[in-house]
Tab-separated table of C-alpha atoms in Angstrom:
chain	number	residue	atom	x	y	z
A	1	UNK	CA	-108.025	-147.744	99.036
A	2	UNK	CA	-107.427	-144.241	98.109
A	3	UNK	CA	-109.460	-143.762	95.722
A	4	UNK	CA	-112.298	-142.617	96.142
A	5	UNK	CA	-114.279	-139.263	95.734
A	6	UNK	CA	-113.232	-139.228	91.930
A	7	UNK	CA	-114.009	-141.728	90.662
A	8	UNK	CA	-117.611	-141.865	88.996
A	9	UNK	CA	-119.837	-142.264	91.715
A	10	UNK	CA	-123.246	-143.771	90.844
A	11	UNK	CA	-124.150	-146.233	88.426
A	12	UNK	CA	-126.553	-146.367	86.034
A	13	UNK	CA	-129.668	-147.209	87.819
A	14	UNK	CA	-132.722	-149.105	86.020
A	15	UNK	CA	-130.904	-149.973	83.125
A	16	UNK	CA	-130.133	-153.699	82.642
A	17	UNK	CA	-127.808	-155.518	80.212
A	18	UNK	CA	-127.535	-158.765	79.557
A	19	UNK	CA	-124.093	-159.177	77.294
A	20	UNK	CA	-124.241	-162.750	75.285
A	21	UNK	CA	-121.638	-164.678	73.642
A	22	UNK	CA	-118.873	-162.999	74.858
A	23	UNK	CA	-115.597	-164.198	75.513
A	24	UNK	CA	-115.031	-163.012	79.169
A	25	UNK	CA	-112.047	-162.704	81.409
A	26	UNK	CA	-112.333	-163.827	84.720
A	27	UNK	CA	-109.804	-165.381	87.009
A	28	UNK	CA	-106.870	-165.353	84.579
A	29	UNK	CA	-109.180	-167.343	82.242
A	30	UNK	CA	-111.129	-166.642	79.275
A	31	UNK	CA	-114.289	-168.147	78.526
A	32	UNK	CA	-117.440	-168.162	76.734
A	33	UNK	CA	-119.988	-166.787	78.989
A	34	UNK	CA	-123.006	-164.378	79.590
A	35	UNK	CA	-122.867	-161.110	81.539
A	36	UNK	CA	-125.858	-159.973	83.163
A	37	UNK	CA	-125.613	-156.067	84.268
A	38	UNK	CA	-128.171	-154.319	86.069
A	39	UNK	CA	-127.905	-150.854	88.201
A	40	UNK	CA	-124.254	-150.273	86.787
A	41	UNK	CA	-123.102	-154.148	88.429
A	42	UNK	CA	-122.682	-157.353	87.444
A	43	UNK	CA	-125.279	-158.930	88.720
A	44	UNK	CA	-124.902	-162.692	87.431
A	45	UNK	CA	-122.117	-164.277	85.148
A	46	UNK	CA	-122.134	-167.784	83.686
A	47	UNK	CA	-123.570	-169.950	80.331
A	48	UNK	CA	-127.261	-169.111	79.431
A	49	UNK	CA	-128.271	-166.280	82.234
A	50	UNK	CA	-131.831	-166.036	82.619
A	51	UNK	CA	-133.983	-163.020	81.757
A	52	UNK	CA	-136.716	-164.530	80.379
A	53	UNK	CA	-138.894	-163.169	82.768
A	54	UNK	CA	-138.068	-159.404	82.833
A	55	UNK	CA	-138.789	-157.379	80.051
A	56	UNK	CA	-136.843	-154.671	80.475
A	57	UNK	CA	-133.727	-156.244	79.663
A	58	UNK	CA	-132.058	-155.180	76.896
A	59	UNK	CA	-129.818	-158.006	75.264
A	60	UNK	CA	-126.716	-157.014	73.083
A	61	UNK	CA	-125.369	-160.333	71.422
A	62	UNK	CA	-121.006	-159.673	71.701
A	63	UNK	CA	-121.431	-162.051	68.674
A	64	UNK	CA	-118.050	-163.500	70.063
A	65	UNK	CA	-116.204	-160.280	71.067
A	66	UNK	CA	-114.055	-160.053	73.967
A	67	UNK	CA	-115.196	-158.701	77.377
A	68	UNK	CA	-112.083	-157.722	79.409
A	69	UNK	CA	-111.958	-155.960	82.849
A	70	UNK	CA	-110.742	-152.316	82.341
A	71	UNK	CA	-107.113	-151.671	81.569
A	72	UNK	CA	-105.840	-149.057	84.321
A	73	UNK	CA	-103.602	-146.318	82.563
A	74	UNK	CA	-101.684	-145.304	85.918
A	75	UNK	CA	-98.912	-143.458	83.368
A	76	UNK	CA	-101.300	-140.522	82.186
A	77	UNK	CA	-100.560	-137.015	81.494
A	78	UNK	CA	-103.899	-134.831	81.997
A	79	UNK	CA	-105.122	-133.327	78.823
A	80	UNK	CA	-105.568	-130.411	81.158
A	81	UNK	CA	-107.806	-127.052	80.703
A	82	UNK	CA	-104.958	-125.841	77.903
A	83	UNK	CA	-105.763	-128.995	76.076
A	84	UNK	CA	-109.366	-128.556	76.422
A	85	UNK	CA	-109.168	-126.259	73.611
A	86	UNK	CA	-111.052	-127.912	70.746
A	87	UNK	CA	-108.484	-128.994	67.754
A	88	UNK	CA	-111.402	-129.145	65.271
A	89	UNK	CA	-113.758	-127.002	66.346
A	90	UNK	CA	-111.957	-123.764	67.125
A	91	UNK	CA	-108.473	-124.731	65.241
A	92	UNK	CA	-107.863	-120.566	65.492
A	93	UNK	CA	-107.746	-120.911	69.130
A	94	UNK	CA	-105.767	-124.226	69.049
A	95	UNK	CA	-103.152	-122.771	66.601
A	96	UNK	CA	-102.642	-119.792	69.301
A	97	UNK	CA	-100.466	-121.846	71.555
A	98	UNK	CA	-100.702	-119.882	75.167
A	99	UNK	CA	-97.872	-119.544	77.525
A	100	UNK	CA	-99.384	-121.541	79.889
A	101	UNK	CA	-99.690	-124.405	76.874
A	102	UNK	CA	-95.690	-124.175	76.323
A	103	UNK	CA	-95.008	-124.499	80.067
A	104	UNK	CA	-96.913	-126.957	80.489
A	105	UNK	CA	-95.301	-128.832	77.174
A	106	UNK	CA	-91.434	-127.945	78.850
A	107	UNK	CA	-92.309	-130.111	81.104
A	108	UNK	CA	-92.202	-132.931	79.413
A	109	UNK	CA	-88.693	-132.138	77.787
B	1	UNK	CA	-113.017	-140.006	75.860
B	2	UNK	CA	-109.817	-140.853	74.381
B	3	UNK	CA	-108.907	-143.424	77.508
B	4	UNK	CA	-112.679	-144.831	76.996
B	5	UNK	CA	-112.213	-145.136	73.358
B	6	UNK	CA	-108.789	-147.232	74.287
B	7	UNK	CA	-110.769	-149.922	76.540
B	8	UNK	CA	-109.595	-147.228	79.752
B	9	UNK	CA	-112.104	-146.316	82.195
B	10	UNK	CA	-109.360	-145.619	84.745
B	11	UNK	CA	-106.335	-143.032	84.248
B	12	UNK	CA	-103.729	-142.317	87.088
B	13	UNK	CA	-103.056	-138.834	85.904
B	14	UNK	CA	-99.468	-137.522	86.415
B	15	UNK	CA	-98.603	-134.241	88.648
B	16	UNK	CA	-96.289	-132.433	85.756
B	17	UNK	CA	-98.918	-129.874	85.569
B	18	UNK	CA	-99.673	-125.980	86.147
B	19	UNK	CA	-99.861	-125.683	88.926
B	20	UNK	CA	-97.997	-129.165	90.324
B	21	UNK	CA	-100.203	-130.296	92.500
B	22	UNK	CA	-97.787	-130.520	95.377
B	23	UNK	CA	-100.034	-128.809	97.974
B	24	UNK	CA	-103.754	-129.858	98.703
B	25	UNK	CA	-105.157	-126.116	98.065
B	26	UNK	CA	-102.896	-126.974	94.314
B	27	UNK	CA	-104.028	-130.519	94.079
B	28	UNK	CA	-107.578	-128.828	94.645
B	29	UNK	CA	-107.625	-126.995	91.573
B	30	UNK	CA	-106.840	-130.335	89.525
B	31	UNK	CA	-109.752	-132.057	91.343
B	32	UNK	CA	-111.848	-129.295	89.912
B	33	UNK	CA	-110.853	-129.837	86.548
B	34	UNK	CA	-111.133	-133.463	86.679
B	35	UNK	CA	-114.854	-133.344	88.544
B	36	UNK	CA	-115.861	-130.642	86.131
B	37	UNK	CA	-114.632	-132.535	83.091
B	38	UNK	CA	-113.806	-136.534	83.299
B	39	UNK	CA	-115.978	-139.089	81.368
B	40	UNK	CA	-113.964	-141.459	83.169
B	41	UNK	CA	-111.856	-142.605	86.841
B	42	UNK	CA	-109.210	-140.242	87.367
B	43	UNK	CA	-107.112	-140.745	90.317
B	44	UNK	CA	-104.044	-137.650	90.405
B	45	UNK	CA	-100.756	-138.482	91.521
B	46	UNK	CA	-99.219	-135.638	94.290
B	47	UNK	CA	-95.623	-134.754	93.429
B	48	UNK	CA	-93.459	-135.295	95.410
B	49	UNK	CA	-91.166	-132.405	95.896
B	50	UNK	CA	-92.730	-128.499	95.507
B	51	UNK	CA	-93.125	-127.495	91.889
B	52	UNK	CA	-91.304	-130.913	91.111
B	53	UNK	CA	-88.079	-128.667	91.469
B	54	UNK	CA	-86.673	-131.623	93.582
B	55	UNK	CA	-85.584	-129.103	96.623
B	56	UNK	CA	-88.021	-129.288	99.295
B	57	UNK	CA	-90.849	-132.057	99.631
B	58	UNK	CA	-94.317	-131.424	98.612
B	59	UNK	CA	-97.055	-131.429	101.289
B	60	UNK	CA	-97.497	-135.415	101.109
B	61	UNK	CA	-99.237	-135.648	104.396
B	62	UNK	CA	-102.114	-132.942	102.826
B	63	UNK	CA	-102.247	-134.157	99.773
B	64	UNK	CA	-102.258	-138.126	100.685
B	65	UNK	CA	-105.960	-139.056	101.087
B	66	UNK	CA	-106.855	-137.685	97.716
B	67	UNK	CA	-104.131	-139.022	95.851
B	68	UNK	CA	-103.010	-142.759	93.905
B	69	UNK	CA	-99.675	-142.200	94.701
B	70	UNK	CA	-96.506	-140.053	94.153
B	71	UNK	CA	-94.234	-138.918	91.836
B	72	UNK	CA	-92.680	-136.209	90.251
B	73	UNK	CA	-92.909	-137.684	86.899
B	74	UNK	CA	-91.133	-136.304	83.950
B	75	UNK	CA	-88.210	-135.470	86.696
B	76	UNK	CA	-86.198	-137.835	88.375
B	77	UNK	CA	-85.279	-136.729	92.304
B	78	UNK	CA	-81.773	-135.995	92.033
B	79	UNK	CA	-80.635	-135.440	95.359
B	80	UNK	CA	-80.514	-138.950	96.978
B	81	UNK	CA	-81.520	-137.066	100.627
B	82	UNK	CA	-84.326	-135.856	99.241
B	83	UNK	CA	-85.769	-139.015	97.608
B	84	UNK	CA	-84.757	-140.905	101.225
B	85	UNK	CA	-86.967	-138.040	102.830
B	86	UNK	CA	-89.998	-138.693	100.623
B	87	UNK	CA	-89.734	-142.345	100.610
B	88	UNK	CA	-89.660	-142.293	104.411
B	89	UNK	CA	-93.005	-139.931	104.285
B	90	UNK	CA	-94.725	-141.897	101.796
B	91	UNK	CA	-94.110	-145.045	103.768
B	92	UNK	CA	-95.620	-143.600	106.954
B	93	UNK	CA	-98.781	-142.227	104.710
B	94	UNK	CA	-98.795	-146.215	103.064
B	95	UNK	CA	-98.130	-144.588	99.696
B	96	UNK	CA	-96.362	-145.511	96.939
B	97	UNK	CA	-93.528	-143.638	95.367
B	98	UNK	CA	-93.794	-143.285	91.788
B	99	UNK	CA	-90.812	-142.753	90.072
B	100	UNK	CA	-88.932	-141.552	86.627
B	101	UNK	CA	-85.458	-142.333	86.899
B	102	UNK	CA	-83.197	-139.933	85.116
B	103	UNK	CA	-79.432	-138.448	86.509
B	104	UNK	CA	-79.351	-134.695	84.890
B	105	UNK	CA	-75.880	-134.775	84.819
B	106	UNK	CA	-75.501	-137.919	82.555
B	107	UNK	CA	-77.879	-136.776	80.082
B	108	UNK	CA	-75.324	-133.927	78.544
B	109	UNK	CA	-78.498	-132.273	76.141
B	110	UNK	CA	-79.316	-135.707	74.797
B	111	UNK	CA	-82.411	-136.562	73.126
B	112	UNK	CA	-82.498	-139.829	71.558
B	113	UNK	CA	-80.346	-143.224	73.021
B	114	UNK	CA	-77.162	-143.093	73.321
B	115	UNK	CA	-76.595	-145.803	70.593
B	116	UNK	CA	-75.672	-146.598	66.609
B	117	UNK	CA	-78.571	-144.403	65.382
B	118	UNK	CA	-77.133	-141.256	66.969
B	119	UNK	CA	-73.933	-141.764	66.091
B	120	UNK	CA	-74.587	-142.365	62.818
B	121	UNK	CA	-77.087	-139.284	62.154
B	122	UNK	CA	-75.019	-136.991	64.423
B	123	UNK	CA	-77.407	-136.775	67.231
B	124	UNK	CA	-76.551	-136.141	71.011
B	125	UNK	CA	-77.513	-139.644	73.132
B	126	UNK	CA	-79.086	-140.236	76.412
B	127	UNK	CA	-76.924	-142.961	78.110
B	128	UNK	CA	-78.417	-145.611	79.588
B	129	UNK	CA	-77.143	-144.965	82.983
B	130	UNK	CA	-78.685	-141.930	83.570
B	131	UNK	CA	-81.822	-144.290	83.999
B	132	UNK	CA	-80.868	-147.301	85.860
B	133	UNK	CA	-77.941	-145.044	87.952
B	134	UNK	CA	-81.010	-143.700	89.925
B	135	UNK	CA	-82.996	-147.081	89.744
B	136	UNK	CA	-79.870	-148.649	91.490
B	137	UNK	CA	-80.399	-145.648	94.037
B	138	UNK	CA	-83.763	-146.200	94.560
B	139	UNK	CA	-83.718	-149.707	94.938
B	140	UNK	CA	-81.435	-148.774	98.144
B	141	UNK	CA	-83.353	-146.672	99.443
B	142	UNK	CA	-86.588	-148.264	99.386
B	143	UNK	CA	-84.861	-151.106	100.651
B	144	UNK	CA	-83.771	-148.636	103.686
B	145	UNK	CA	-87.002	-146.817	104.027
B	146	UNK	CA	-89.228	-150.021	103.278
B	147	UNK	CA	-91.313	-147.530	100.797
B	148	UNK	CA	-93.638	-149.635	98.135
B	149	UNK	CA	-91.716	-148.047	95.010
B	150	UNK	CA	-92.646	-148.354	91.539
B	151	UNK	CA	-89.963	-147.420	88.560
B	152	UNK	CA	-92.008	-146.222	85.960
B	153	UNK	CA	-91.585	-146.517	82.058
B	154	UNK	CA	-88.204	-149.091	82.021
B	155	UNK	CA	-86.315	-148.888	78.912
B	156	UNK	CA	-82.804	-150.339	79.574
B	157	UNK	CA	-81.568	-154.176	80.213
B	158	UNK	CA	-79.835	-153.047	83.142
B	159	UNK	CA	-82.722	-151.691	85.048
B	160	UNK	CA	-84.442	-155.153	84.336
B	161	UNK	CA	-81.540	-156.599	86.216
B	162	UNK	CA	-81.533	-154.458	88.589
B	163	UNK	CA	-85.266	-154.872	89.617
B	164	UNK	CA	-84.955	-158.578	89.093
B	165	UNK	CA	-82.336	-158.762	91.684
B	166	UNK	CA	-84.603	-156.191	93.810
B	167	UNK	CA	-87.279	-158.153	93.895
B	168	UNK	CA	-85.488	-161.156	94.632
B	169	UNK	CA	-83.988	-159.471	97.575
B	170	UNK	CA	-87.658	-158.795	98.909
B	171	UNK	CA	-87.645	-155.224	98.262
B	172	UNK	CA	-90.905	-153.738	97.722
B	173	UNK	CA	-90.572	-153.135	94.285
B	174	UNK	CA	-92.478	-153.107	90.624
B	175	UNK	CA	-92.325	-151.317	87.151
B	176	UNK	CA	-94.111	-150.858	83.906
B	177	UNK	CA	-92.653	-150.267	80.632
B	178	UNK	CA	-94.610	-148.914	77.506
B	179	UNK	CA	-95.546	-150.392	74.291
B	180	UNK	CA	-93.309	-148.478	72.262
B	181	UNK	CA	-90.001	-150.066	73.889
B	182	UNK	CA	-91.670	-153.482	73.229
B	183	UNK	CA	-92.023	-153.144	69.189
B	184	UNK	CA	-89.528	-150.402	68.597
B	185	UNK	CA	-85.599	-149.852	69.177
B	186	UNK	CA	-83.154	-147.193	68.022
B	187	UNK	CA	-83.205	-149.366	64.949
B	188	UNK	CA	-86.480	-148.250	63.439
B	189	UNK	CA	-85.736	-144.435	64.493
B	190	UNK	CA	-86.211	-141.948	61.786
B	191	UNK	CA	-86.163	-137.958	61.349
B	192	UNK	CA	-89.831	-137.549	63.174
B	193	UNK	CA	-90.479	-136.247	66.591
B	194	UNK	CA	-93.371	-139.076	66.831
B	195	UNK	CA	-90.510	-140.991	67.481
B	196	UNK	CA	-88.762	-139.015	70.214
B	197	UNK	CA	-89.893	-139.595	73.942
B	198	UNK	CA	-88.380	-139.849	77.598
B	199	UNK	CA	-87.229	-142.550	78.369
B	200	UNK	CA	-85.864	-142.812	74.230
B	201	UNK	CA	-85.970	-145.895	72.138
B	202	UNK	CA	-82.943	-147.953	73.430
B	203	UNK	CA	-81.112	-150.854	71.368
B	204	UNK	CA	-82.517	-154.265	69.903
B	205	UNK	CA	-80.786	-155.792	73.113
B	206	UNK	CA	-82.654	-153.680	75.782
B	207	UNK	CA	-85.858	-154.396	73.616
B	208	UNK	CA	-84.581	-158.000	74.315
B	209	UNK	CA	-84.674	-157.651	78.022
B	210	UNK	CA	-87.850	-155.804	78.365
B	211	UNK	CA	-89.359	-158.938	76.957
B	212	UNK	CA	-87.765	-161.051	79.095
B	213	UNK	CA	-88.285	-159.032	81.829
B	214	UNK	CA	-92.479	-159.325	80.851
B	215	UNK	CA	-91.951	-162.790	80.473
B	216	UNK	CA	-90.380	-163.817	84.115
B	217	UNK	CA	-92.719	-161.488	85.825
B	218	UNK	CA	-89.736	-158.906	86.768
B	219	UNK	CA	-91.624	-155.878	84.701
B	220	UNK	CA	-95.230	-156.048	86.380
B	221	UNK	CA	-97.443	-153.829	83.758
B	222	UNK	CA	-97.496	-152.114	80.784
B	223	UNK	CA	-98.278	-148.169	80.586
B	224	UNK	CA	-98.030	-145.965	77.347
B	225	UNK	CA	-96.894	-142.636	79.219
B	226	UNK	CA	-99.602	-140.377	77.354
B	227	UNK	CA	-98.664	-137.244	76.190
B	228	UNK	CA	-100.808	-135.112	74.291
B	229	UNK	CA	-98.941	-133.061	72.593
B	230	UNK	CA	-99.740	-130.924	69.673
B	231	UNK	CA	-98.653	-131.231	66.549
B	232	UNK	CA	-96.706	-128.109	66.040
B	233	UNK	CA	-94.764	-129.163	69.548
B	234	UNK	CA	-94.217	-132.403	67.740
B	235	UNK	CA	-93.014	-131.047	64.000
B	236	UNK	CA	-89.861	-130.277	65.005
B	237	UNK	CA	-87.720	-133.905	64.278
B	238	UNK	CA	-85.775	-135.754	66.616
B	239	UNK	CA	-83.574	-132.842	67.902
B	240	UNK	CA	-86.358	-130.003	68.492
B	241	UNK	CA	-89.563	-131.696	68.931
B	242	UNK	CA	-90.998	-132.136	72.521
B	243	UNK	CA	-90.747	-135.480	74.281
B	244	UNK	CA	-93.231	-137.229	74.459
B	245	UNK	CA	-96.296	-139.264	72.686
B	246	UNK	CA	-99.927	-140.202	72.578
B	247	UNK	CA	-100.576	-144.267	73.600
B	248	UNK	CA	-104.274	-144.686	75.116
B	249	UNK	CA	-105.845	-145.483	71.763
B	250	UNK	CA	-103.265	-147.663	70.267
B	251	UNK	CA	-101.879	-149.496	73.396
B	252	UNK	CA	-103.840	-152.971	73.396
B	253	UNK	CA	-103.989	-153.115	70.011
B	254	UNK	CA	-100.360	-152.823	69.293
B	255	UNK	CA	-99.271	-155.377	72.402
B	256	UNK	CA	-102.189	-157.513	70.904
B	257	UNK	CA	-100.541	-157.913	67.533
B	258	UNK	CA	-97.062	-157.579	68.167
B	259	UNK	CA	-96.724	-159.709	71.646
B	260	UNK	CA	-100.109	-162.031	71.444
B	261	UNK	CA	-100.852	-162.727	67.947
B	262	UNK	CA	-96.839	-163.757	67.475
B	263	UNK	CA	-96.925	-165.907	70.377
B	264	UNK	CA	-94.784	-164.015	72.558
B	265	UNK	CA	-97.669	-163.472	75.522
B	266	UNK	CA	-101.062	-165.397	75.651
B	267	UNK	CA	-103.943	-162.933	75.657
B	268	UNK	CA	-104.594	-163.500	79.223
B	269	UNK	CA	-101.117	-162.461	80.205
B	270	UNK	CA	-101.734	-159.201	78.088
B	271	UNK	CA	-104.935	-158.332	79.918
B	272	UNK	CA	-103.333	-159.189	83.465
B	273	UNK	CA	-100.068	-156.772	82.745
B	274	UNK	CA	-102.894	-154.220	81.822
B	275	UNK	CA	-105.310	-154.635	84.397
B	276	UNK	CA	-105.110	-157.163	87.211
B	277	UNK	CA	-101.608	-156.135	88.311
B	278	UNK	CA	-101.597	-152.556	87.889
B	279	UNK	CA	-105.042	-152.478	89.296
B	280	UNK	CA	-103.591	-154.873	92.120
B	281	UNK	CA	-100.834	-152.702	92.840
B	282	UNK	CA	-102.195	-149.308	92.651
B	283	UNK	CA	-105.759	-150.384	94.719
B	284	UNK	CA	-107.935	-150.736	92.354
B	285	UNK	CA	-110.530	-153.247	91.924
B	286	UNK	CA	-110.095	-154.111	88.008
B	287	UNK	CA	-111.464	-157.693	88.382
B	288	UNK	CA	-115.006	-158.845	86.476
B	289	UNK	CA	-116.976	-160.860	89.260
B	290	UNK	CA	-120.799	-160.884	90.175
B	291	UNK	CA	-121.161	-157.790	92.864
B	292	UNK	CA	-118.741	-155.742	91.155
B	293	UNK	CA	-119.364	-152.300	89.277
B	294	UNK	CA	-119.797	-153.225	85.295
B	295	UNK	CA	-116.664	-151.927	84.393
B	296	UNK	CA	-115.343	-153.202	81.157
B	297	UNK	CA	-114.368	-153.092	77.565
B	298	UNK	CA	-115.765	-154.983	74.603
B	299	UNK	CA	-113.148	-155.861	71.725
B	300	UNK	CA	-113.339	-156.914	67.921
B	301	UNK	CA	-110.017	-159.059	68.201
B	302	UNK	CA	-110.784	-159.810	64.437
B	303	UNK	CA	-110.813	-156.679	63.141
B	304	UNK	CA	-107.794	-155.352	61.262
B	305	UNK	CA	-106.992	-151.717	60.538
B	306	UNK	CA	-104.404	-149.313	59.543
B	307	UNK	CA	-103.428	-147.099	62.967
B	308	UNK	CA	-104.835	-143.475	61.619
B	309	UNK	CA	-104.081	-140.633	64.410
B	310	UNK	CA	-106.307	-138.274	62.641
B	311	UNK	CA	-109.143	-141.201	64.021
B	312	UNK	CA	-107.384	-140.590	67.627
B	313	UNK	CA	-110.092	-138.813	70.312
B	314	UNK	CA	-106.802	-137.502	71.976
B	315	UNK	CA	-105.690	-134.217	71.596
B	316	UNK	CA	-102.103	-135.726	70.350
B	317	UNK	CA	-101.528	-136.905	67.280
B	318	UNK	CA	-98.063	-138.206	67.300
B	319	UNK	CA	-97.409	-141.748	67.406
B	320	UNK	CA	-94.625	-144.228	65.994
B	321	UNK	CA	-97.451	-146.840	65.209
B	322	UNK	CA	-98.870	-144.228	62.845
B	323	UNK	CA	-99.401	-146.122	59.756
B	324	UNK	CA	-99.028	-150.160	61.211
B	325	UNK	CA	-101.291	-152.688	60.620
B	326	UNK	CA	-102.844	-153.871	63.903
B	327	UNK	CA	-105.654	-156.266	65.186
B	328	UNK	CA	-108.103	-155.165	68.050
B	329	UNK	CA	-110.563	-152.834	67.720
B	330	UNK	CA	-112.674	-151.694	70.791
B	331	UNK	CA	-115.835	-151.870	70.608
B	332	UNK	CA	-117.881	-150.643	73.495
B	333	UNK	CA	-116.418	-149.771	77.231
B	334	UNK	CA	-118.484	-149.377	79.934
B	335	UNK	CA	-118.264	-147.148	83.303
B	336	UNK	CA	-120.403	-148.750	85.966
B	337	UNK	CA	-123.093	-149.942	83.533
B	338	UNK	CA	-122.900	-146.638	81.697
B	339	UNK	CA	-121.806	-146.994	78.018
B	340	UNK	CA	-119.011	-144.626	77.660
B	341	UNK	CA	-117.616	-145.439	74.365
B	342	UNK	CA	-119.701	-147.618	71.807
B	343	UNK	CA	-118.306	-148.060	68.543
């Protein structure tokens, strides 16, 4: 694996989802099921996962969505610092194209 | 945002950058940025030769615990000693050589496919060879070196070929192509630099192929080569504008409605060319099971809007789906339980 130190390290700890009535993707299939999430995993997949118990729970009905794993974008050109520059909120600054903006463009020529 | 807000909480981010990260105090300085700044995964690629000049090999060795893969993307490798010398390195470092296939000499100031739309409008054309000239290269010399390669972006029939036979021959090959070449040919070209990118819109028959090519498994994933550029850099038509568009926002929902809902690809064949084999090939876990980190993305596939750039969280604004009618509309994706994007 060599990924590793960048990706987003910790979770989200104490919070727990349960997603409903979703359409899920698992193992090339999709089917109706329930997602329970808790600490930033999936803790328990399947038709009518319990919670009843826990309070803390919060449960967000997918009212039939679709729950898919992550696409991976592995074709990605960085919107690096240049592009950092805020379009809407300092359009002067975006309009003022640096050098180092228009190098970094040629490159894609 | 802009990859959350497309259903991506993962983003292999390309080396064509200032500085290249060809050197691990270089590659450094992107880490920074990306620690400093990402929402999201980001996993850099290392080029592969210094300043992706093609003339002396990056420091791969330095550089390879830290990185996806390589590539000098935007560049192909032109000298065929050079791309032997890197494929040998990134074998020994079990890494896998990223690459966009382009012959400099073939390309004669081109800019658009070398087809009936540039003759027609007067336009100087990229030939197709110039891409699958240095696929047919490759193939050899990953063959030779045993290097896992990957051809990215495909655009021409006789790359698919030349993969298909590749892979039939046991070489350790894969590719992506990007939405764009799916829906769009040199056909549907008009006077707009949203419409100009590298690899170009090829003919109605290489659109053909691609398809096929998704169909029998030869093309293993689909990637929309991002490129934010601005509009200004983009205003300039077919001949001046930069290479180059945005794709992270409009990428599912485009495949969903051109290849799914017209019965071309089944939805689960869409989400495995988008996540399980990329994810597969490049190391990373994309799979929903109990144990693994909650990430995913929640979609509307009901929901039907007009494709609206200025509704883009991407710096870029040009796009050829500007203005088509689409289904799909994400509506939350998650980062290890963390709600990244929520409609």
């Amino acid at each position: 694996m060599p990924v590793g130190i960048f990706q987003i390290r910790k979770g989200v700890i104490g919070m727990k989802y349960v997603l409903k009535n979703a359409f899920v993707f698992q193992n090339s299939k999709i089917e109706k099921k329930d997602l329970l999430i808790s600490d930033g995993k999936i803790v328990s997949i399947g038709i009518g996962v319990s919670v009843s118990q826990d309070s803390a729970v919060e449960v967000i009905d997918m009212n039939n969505y679709f729950v898919f794993p992550v696409s991976l974008m592995f074709m990605y050109i960085l919107e690096n610092r240049v592009f950092h520059i805020r379009r809407r909120s300092e359009p002067d600054l975006w309009r003022r194209l640096t050098a180092d903006t228009q190098m970094y463009a040629r490159c894609r020529t | 945002m802009a990859a959350a807000h497309g259903g991506y909480t993962d983003v292999c981010a390309m080396p064509n950058l200032k500085p290249v990260p060809d050197s691990a105090e270089h590659l450094r300085q992107e880490l920074d940025i990306i620690e400093r700044d990402a929402v999201i995964n980001v996993h850099p690629y290392g080029s592969l030769t210094v300043n992706e000049a093609g003339e002396q090999l990056s420091d791969l060795e330095g550089m390879a615990k830290d990185v996806i893969a390589f590539s000098d993307d935007g560049r192909g490798v032109q000298s065929g000693e050079m791309m032997r010398e890197a494929m040998t390195k990134a074998k020994s470092l079990g890494r896998i050589v990223a690459a966009h296939c382009e012959i400099n000499e073939l390309l004669k100031g081109g800019y658009i496919h070398d087809g009936e739309y540039a003759k027609a409008h007067g336009h100087r054309g990229i030939c197709s060879e110039s891409e699958w000239g240095q696929i047919k290269r490759d193939i050899e010399l990953a063959k030779e070196t045993g290097c896992s390669y990957h051809v990215c972006h495909v655009s021409t029939k006789e790359s698919v070929e030349l993969i298909r036979r590749a892979k039939k021959d046991g070489v350790d090959i894969t590719c992506e192509t990007g939405p764009h070449y799916l829906v769009f040919s040199d056909r549907d070209l008009i006077e707009d630099g949203r419409f100009k990118m590298n690899p170009p819109l090829r003919s109605e028959d290489d659109k053909a192929a691609l398809i096929e090519g998704i169909l029998d498994g030869t093309i293993d994933m689909i990637a929309t080569d991002h490129a934010p550029h601005s509009a200004e850099e983009k205003s300039k038509g077919l001949e001046k504008s930069l290479m180059g568009v945005v794709g992270l926002e409009t990428a599912f929902p485009v495949l969903y409605t051109k290849l799914v809902k017209t019965g071309v690809l089944t939805l689960e064949q869409l989400v495995e060319l988008m996540s399980e084999k990329p994810g597969k090939r490049f190391g990373i876990d994309t799979q929903i099971k109990e144990g693994a980190w909650a990430n995913l993305s929640v979609w509307n596939l009901n929901k039907e809007y007009t494709i609206d750039p200025d509704s883009f969280l991407t710096m870029g604004r040009a796009t050829p789906f500007a203005g088509i009618s689409v289904f799909g509309e994400c509506i939350m994706t998650m980062l290890k339980g963390e709600i990244k994007w929520k409609q």
